[in-house]
Short mmCIF file of C-alpha atoms in Angstrom, two decimals:
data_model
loop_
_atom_site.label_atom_id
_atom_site.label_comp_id
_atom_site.label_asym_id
_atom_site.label_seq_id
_atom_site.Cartn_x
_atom_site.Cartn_y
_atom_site.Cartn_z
CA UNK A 1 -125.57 52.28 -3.20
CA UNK A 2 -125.56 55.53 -2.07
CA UNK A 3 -125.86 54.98 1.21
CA UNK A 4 -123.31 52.43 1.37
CA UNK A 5 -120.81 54.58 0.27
CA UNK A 6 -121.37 56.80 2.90
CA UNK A 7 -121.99 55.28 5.99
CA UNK A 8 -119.61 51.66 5.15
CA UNK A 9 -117.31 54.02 3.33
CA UNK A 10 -114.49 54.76 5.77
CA UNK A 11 -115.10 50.87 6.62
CA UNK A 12 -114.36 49.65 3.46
CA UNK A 13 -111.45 51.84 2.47
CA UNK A 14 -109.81 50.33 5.89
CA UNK A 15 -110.30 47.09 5.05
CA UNK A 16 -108.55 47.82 1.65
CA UNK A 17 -105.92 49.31 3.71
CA UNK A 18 -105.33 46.36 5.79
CA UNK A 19 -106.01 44.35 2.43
CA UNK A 20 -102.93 45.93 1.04
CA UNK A 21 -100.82 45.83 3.98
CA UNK A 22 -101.37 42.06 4.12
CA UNK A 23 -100.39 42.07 0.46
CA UNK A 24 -97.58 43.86 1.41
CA UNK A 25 -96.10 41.70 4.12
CA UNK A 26 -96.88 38.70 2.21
CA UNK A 27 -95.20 39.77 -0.94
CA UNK A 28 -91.71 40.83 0.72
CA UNK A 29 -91.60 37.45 2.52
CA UNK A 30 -92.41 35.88 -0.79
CA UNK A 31 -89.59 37.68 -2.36
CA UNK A 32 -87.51 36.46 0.01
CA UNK A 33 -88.40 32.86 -0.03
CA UNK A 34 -89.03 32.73 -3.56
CA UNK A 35 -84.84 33.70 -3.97
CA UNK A 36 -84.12 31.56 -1.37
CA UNK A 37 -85.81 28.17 -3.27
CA UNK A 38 -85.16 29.66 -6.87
CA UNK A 39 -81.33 29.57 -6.00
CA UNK A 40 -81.65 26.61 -4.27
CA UNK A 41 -82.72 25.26 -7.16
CA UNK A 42 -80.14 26.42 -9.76
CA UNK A 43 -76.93 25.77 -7.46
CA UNK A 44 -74.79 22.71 -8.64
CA UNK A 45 -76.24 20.96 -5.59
CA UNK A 46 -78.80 17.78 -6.16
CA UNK A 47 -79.80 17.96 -1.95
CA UNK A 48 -80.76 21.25 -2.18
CA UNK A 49 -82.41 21.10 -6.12
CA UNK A 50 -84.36 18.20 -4.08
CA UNK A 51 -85.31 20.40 -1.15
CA UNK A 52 -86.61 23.32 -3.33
CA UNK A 53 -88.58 20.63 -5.93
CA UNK A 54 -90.17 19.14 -2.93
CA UNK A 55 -91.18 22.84 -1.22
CA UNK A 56 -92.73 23.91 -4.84
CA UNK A 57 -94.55 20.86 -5.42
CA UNK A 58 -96.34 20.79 -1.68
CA UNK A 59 -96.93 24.21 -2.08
CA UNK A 60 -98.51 24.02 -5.41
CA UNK A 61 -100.64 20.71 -4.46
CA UNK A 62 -102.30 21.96 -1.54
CA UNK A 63 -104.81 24.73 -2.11
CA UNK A 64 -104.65 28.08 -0.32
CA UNK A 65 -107.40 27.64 1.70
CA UNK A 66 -106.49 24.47 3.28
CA UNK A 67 -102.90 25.80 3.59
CA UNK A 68 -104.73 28.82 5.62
CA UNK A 69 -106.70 26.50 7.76
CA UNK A 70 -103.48 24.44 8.05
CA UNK A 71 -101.19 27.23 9.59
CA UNK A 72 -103.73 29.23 11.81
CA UNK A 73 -105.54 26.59 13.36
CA UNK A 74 -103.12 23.29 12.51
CA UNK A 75 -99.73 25.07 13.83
CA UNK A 76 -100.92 26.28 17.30
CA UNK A 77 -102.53 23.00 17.60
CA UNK A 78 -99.75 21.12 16.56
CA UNK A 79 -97.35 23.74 19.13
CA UNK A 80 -100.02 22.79 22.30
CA UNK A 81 -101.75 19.95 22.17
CA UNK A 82 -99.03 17.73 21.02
CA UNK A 83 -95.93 19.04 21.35
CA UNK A 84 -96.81 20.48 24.55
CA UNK A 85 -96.02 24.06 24.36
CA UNK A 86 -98.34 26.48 26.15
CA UNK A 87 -100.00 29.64 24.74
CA UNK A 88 -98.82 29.23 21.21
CA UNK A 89 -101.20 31.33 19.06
CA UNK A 90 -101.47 33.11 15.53
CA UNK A 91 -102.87 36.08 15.35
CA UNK A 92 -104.90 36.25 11.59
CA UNK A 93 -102.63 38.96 9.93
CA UNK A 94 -99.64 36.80 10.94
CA UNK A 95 -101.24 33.81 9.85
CA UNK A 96 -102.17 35.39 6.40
CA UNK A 97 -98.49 36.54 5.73
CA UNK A 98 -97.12 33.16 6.66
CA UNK A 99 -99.67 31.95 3.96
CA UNK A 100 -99.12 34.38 1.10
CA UNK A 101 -95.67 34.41 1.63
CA UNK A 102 -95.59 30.67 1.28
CA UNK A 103 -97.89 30.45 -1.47
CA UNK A 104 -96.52 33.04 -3.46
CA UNK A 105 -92.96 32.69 -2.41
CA UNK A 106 -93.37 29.01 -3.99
CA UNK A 107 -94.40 30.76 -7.60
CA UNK A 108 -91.39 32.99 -7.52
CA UNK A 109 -89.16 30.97 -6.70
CA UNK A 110 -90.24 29.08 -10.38
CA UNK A 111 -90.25 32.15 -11.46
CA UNK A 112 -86.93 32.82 -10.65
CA UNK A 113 -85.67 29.53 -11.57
CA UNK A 114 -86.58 30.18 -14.90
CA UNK A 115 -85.35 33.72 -15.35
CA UNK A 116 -81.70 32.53 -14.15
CA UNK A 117 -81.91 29.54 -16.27
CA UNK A 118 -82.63 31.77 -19.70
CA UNK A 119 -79.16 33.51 -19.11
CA UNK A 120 -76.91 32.31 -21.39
CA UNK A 121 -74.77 29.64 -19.87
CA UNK A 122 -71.75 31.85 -20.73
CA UNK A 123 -72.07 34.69 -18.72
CA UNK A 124 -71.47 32.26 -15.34
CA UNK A 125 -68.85 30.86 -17.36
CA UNK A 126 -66.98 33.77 -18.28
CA UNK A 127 -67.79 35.90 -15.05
CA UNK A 128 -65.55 32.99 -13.33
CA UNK A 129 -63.06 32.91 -15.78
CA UNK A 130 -61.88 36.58 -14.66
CA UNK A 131 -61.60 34.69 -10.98
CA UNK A 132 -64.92 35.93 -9.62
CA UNK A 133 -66.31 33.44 -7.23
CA UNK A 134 -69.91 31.59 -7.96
CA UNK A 135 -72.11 34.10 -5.77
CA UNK A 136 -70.45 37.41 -6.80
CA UNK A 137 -70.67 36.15 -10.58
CA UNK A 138 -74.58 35.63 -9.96
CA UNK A 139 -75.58 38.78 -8.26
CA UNK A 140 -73.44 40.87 -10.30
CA UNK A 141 -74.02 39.39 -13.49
CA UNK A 142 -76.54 36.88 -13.85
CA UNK A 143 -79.16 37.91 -11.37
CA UNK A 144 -79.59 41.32 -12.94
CA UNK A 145 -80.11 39.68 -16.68
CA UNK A 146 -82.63 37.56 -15.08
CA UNK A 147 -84.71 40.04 -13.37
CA UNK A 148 -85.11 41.83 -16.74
CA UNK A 149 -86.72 38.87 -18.24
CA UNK A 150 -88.54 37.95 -14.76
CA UNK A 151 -90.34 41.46 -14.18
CA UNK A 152 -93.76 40.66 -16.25
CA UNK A 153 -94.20 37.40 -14.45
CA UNK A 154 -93.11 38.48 -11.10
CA UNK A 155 -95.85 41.51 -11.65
CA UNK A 156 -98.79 39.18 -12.51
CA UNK A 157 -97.51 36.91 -9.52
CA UNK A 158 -98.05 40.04 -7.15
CA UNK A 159 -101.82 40.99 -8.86
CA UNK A 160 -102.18 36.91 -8.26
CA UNK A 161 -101.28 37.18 -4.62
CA UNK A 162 -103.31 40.40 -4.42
CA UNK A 163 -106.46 38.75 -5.00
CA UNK A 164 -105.99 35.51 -3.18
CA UNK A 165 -105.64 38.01 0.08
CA UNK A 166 -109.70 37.31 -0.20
CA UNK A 167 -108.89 33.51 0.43
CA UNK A 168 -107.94 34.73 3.90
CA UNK A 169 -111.74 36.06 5.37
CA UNK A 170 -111.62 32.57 5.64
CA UNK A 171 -109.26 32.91 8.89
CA UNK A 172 -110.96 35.81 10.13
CA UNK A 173 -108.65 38.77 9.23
CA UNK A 174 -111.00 41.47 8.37
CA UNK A 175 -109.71 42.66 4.83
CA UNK A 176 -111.64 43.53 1.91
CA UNK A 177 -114.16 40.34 1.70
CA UNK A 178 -114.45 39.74 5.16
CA UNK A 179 -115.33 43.63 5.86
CA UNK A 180 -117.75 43.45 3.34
CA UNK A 181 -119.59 40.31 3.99
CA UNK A 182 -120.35 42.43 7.68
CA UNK A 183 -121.99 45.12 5.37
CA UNK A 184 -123.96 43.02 3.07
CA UNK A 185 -125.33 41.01 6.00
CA UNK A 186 -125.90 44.61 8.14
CA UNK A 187 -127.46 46.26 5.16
CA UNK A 188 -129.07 43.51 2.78
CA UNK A 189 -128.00 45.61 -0.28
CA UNK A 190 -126.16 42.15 -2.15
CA UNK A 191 -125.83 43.33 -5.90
CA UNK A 192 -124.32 46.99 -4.49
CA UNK A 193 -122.11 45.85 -1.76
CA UNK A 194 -120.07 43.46 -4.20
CA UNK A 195 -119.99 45.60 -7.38
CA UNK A 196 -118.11 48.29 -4.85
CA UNK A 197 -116.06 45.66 -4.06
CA UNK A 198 -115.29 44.41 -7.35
CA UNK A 199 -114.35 48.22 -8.44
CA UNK A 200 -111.86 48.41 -5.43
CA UNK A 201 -110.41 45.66 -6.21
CA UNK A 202 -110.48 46.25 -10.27
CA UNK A 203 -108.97 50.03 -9.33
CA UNK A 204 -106.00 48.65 -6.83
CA UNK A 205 -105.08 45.75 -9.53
CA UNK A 206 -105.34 48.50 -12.75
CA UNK A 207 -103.48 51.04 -10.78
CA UNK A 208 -100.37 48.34 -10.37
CA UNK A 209 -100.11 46.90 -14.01
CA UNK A 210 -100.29 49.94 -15.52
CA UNK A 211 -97.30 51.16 -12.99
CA UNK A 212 -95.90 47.79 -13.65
CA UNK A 213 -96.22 48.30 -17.50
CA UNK A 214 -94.70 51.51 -17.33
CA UNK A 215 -91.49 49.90 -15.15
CA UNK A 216 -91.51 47.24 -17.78
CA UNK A 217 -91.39 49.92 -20.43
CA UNK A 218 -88.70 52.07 -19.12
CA UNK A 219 -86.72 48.62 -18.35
CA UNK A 220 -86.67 47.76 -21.87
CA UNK A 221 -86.01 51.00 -23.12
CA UNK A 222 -83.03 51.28 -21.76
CA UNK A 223 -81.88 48.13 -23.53
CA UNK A 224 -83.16 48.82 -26.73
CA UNK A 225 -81.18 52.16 -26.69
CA UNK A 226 -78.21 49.97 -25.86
CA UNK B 1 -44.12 16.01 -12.61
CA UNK B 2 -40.95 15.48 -12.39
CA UNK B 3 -37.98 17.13 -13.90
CA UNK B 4 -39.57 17.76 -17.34
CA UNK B 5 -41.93 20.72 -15.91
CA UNK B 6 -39.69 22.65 -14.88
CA UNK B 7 -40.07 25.80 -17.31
CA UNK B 8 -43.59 24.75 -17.91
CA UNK B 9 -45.99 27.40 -17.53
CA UNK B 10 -48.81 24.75 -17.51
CA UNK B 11 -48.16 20.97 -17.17
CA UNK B 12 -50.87 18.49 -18.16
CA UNK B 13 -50.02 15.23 -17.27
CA UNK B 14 -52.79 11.77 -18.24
CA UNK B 15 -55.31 14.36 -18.20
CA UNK B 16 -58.63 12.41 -18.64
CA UNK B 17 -61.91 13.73 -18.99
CA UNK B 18 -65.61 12.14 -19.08
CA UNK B 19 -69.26 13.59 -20.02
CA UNK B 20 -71.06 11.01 -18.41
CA UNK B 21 -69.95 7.49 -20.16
CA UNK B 22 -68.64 9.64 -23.19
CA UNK B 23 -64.72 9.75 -22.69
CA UNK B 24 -63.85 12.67 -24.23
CA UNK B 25 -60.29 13.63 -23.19
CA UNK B 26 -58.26 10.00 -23.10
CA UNK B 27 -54.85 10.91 -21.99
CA UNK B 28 -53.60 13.57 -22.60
CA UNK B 29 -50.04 14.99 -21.43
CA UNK B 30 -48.35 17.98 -22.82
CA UNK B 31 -46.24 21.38 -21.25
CA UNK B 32 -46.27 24.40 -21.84
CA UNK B 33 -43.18 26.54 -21.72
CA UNK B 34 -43.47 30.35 -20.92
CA UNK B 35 -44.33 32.58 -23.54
CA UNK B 36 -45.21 29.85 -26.14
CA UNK B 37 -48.13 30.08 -29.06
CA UNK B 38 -49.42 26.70 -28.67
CA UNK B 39 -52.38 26.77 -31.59
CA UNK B 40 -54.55 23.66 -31.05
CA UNK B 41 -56.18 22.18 -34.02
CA UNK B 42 -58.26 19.49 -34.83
CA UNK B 43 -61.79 17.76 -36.21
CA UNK B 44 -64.68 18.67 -34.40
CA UNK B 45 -65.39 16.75 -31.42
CA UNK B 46 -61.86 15.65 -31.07
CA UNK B 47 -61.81 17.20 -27.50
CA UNK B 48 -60.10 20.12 -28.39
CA UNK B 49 -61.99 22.94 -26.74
CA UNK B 50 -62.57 20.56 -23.19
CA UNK B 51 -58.68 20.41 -23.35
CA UNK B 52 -58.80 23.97 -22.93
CA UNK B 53 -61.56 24.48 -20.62
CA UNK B 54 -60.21 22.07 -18.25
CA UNK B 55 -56.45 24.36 -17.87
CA UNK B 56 -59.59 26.40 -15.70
CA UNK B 57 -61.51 24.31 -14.79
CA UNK B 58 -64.58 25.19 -16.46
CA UNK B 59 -65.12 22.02 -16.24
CA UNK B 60 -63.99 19.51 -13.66
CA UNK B 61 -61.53 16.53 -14.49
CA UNK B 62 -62.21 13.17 -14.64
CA UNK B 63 -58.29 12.21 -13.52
CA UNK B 64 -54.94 13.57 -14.12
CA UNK B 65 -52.93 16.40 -12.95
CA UNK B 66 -52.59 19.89 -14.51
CA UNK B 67 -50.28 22.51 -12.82
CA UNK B 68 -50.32 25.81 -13.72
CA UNK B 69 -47.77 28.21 -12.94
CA UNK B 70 -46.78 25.78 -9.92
CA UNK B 71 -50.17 25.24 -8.47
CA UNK B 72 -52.05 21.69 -8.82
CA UNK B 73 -54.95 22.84 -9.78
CA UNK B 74 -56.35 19.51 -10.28
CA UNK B 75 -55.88 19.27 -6.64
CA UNK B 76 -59.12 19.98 -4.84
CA UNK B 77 -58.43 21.79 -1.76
CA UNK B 78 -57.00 24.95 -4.20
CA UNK B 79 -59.01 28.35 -4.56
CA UNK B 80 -59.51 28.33 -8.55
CA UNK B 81 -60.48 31.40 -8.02
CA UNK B 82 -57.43 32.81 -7.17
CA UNK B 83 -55.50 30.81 -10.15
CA UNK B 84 -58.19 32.35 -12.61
CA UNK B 85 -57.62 35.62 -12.11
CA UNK B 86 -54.29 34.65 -13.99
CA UNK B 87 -55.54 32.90 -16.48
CA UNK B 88 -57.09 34.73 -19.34
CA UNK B 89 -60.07 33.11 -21.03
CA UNK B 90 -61.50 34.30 -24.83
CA UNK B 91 -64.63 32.70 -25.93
CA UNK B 92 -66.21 31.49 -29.53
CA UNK B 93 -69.85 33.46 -28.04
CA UNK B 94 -67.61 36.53 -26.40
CA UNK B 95 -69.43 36.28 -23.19
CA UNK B 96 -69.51 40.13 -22.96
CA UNK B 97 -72.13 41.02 -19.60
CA UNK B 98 -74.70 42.34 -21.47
CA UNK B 99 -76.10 43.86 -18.47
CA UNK B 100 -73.06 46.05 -18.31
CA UNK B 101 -71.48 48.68 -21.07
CA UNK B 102 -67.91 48.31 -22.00
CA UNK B 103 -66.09 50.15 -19.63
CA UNK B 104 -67.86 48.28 -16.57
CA UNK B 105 -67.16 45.07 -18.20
CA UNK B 106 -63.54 45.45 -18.41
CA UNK B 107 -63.51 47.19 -14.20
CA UNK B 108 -65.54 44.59 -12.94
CA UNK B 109 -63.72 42.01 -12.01
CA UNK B 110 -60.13 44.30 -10.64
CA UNK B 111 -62.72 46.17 -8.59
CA UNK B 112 -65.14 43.75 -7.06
CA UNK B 113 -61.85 41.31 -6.58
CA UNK B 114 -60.26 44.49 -4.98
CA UNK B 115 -57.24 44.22 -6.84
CA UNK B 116 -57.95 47.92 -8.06
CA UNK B 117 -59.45 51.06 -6.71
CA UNK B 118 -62.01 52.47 -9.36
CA UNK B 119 -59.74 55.11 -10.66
CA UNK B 120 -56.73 52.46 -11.56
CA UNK B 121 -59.29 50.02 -12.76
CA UNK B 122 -60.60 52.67 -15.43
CA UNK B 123 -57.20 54.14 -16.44
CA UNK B 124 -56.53 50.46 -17.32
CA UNK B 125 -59.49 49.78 -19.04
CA UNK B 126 -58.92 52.59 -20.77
CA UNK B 127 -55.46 51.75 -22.24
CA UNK B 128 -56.58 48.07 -22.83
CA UNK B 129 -59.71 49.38 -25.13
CA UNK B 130 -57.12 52.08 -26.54
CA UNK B 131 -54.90 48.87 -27.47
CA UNK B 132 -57.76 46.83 -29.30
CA UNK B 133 -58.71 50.36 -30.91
CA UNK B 134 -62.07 50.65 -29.27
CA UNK B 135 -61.58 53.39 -26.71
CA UNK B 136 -64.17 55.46 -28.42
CA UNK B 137 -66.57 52.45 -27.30
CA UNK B 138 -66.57 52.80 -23.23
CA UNK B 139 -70.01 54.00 -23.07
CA UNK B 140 -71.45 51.49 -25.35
CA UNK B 141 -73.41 48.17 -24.31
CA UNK B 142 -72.61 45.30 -25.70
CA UNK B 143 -75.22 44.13 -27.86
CA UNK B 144 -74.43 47.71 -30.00
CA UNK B 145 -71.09 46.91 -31.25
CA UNK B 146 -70.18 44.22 -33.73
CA UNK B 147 -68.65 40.45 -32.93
CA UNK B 148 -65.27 42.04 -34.22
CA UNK B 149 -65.51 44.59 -31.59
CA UNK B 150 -67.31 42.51 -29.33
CA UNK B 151 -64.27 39.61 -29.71
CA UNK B 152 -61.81 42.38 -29.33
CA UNK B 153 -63.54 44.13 -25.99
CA UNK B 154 -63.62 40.40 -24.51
CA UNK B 155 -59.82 39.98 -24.92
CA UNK B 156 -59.19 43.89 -23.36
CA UNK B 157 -61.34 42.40 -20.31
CA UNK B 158 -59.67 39.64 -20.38
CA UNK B 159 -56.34 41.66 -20.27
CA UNK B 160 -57.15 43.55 -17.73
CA UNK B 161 -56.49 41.18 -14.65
CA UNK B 162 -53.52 41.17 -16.31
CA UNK B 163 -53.11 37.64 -16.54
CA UNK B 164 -49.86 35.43 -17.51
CA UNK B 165 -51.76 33.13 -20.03
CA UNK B 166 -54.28 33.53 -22.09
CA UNK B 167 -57.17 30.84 -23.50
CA UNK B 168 -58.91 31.47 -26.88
CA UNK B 169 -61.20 29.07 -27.75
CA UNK B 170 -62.00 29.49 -30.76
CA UNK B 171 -62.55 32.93 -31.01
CA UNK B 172 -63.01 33.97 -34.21
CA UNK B 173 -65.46 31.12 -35.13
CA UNK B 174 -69.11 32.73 -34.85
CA UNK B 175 -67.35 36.04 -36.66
CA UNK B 176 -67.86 36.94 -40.54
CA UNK B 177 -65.46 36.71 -42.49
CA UNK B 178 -64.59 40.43 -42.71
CA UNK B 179 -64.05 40.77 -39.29
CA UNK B 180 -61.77 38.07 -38.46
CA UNK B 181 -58.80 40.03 -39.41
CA UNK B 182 -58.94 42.67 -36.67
CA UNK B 183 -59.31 39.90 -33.86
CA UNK B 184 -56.59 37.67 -35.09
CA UNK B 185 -54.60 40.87 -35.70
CA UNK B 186 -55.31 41.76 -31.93
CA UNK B 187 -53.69 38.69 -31.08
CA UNK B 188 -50.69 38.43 -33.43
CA UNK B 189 -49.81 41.70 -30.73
CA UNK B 190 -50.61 39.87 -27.99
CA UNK B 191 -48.19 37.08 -29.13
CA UNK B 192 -45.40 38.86 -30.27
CA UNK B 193 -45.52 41.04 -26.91
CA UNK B 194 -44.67 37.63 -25.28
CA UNK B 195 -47.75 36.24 -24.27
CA UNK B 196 -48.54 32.77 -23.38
CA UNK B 197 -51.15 31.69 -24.93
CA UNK B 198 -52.88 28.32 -26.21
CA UNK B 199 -55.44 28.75 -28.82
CA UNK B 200 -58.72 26.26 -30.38
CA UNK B 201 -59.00 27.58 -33.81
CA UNK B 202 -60.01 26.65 -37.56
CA UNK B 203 -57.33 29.51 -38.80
CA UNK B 204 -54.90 27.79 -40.35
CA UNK B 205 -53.24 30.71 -41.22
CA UNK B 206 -52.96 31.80 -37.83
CA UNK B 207 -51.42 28.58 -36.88
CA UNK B 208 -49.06 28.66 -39.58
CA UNK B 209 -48.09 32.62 -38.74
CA UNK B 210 -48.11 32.74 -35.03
CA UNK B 211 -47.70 29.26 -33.30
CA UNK B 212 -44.64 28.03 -31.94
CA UNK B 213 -46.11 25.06 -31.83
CA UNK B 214 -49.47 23.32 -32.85
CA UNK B 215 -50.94 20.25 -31.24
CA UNK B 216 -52.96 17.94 -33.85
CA UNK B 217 -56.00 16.25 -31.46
CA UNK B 218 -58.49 14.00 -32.98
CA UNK B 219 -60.76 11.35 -30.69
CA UNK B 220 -59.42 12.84 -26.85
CA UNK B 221 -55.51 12.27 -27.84
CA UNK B 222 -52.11 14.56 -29.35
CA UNK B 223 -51.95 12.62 -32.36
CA UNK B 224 -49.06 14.82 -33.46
CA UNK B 225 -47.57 17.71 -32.33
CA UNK B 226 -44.48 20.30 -33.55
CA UNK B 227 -43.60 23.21 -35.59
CA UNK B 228 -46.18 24.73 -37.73
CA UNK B 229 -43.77 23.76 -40.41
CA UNK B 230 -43.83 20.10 -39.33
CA UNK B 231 -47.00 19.83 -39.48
CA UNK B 232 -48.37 21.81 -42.21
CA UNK B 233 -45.32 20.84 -44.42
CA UNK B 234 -44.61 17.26 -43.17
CA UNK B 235 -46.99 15.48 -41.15
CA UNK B 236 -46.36 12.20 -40.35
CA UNK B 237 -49.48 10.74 -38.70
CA UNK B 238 -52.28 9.85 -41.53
CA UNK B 239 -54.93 11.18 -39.20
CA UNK B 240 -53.38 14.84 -39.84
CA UNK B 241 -52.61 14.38 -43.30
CA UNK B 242 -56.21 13.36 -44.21
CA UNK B 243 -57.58 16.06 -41.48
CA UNK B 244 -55.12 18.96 -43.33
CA UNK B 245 -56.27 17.71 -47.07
CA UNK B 246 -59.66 18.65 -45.67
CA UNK B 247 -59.18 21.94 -44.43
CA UNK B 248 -56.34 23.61 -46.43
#
């Protein structure tokens, strides 16, 4: 164990790092898609409530690892063997954002859905009774009610997409898993390589709910002083 | 249209309006002149508060034509927007932005619709809560005050843009008792300062007191409509005498 720590040490803590900064990329491309196909799905529009049903529910029905497989060895494929591009290539860490953003962007954007659709009908209604258009009477009024409501689930949704970074070793990108599979095989020492592993990964994940339970605490503070 | 709109503030002409198959407006034609109390009253479901949500266009009409302060706003191709921002609307649930306190929910609208700078915007808010009696309130969120005050800070925003009619529908319906006073009292201002309004409500006594004029409406249709003292003292239609035996 001991000598684990120090001689894979540095090695693991980078992998973390690039664990993390996977997360990280994945996570803000999420957010974006995830308000993207959560308003597409509230707007008084059935083409695109269609279009944002049918993105959740591939999403959801394919597994991760498939949808992994899919983009970093099915796209370039797809780019130049059949459409007859040239050179079209992934590299992993591009690969693995374009999956965790999809993935997770495809939970938000429920997750989103939901949060606009448990403000009370009449705060649209009376926002555009004072002549404010649709999209200034959701960002200024309905989008910030629904965040409040949306922070626990959007938190758990990031310690989800944390984790299923791991689903990506798969691919090749040498995060966490990956990283340490290298060590176990180099050193032999199974039962001590993953318990370090676990305990990174249990210390990362406590570290952000208990930030996340402290923003959630401050958040509702302020409205129970109200 | 024609020549009998021609002082109307808002003319509703075969107005018609459908939930699905349910046909809830049938026809419905009536003007409004300037500066009239027109107190709407009626059984539930009779259609009164879609009548009032479609002068709006909260929601969207089936067929007909509604012009308000000479714009067709039954006509498609107008910004509503625009048109709202004259129309003053006063909810039964007060609608206050609970993600705002009061002050910001009476600026928002002049300042994000840039018809105020921020300084303006709050001088007026200002004066409007002074008018309602809540100026000690500005820093408070909504969900601290009581529906009184809450009813009474939604018709200050509402004021605010300023508008030349204002909507109530039915606003002093999810209040207790003891605090209906201070909104209808609110409004007797509002109407004696000249105010167009048209108002849903279950206060007869407000009818009787403050209407010019108050529109009977049972099953999507005016069964009756005149004086508060025509119909409170002499109804003719059996539909209002048997609704008025129940309420009064």
């Amino acid at each position: 164990m001991y000598k684990i720590i120090t001689v894979y040490g540095k090695m693991l803590l980078a992998a973390l790092g690039r664990t993390l900064v996977l997360a990280l990329f994945g996570l803000f491309f999420a957010c974006i898609i995830g308000l993207i196909f959560g308003l597409l799905s509230v707007v008084k529009n059935k083409v695109c409530n269609i279009l944002a049903h049918i993105f959740v529910d591939v999403i959801r029905g394919v597994p991760m690892i498939v949808l992994a497989f899919f983009v970093y060895f099915g796209i370039p494929y797809l780019f130049n063997n059949i459409l007859g591009f040239t050179g079209v290539s992934l590299s992993a860490l591009q690969a693995g954002t374009i999956c965790l953003a999809l993935n997770c962007g495809a939970y938000m954007s429920e997750i989103i859905r939901a949060g606009i659709q448990s403000v009370d009908a009449g705060q649209m209604e009376a926002a555009r009774s004072l002549g404010l258009s649709y999209w200034k009477a959701m960002s200024l009024v309905v989008l910030p009610q629904a965040i409040r409501t949306m922070i626990p689930s959007i938190i758990n949704q990031f310690i989800i997409t944390l984790k299923d970074t791991s689903i990506l070793s798969v691919i090749g990108f040498p995060e966490l898993v990956n990283t340490a599979k290298n060590v176990q095989a180099n050193t032999f020492l199974s039962f001590q390589t993953w318990l370090i592993v676990g305990v990174m990964y249990l210390v990362v994940i406590m570290i952000l709910s208990k930030t996340a339970k402290l923003v959630e605490r401050r958040m509702n503070r302020g409205r129970r002083m109200q | 249209m024609g020549a009998e709109c021609n002082n109307a503030i808002i003319h509703v002409s075969n107005l018609k309006k459908c939930f699905g198959d349910l046909e809830v407006l049938k026809d419905i034609s009536v003007d409004i002149e300037e500066g009239e109390v027109v107190v709407v009253i009626g059984p539930s479901g009779s259609g009164k508060s879609t009548f009032l949500r479609c002068l709006n266009k909260l929601e969207q009409v089936t067929a007909g034509t509604i012009v308000v302060n000479g714009v067709t706003i039954t006509d498609k191709k107008v910004n509503i927007n625009k048109v709202r921002e004259n129309i003053g609307m006063v909810f039964q649930h007060f609608n206050l932005f609970e993600n705002l306190n009061i002050l910001r929910n009476l600026t928002l609208a002049p300042v994000k619709l840039k018809l105020k700078d921020k300084e303006t915007a709050k001088k007026e808010a200002l004066e409007m809560l002074h008018k309602v009696g809540l100026e000690s309130k500005t820093e408070a969120y909504p969900s601290h005050l009581s529906g009184g005050q809450k009813q009474r800070v939604a018709i200050a925003r509402a004021l605010c843009m300023h508008p030349d009619i204002m909507l109530f529908d039915e606003p002093t319906s999810a209040l207790d008792p003891e605090m209906v006073g201070e909104v209808l009292q609110v409004m007797k201002q509002l109407a004696a300062e000249g105010m167009t309004m048209v108002v849903v409500t279950h206060e007869m006594g407000f009818a009787r007191e403050v209407a010019d004029r108050v529109i009977f409406m049972d099953d999507g249709y005016i069964v009756e409509e005149g004086t508060p003292e025509e119909i409170f003292r002499n109804p003719k239609e059996q539909r209002t005498i048997d609704f008025l035996n129940k309420v009064l």
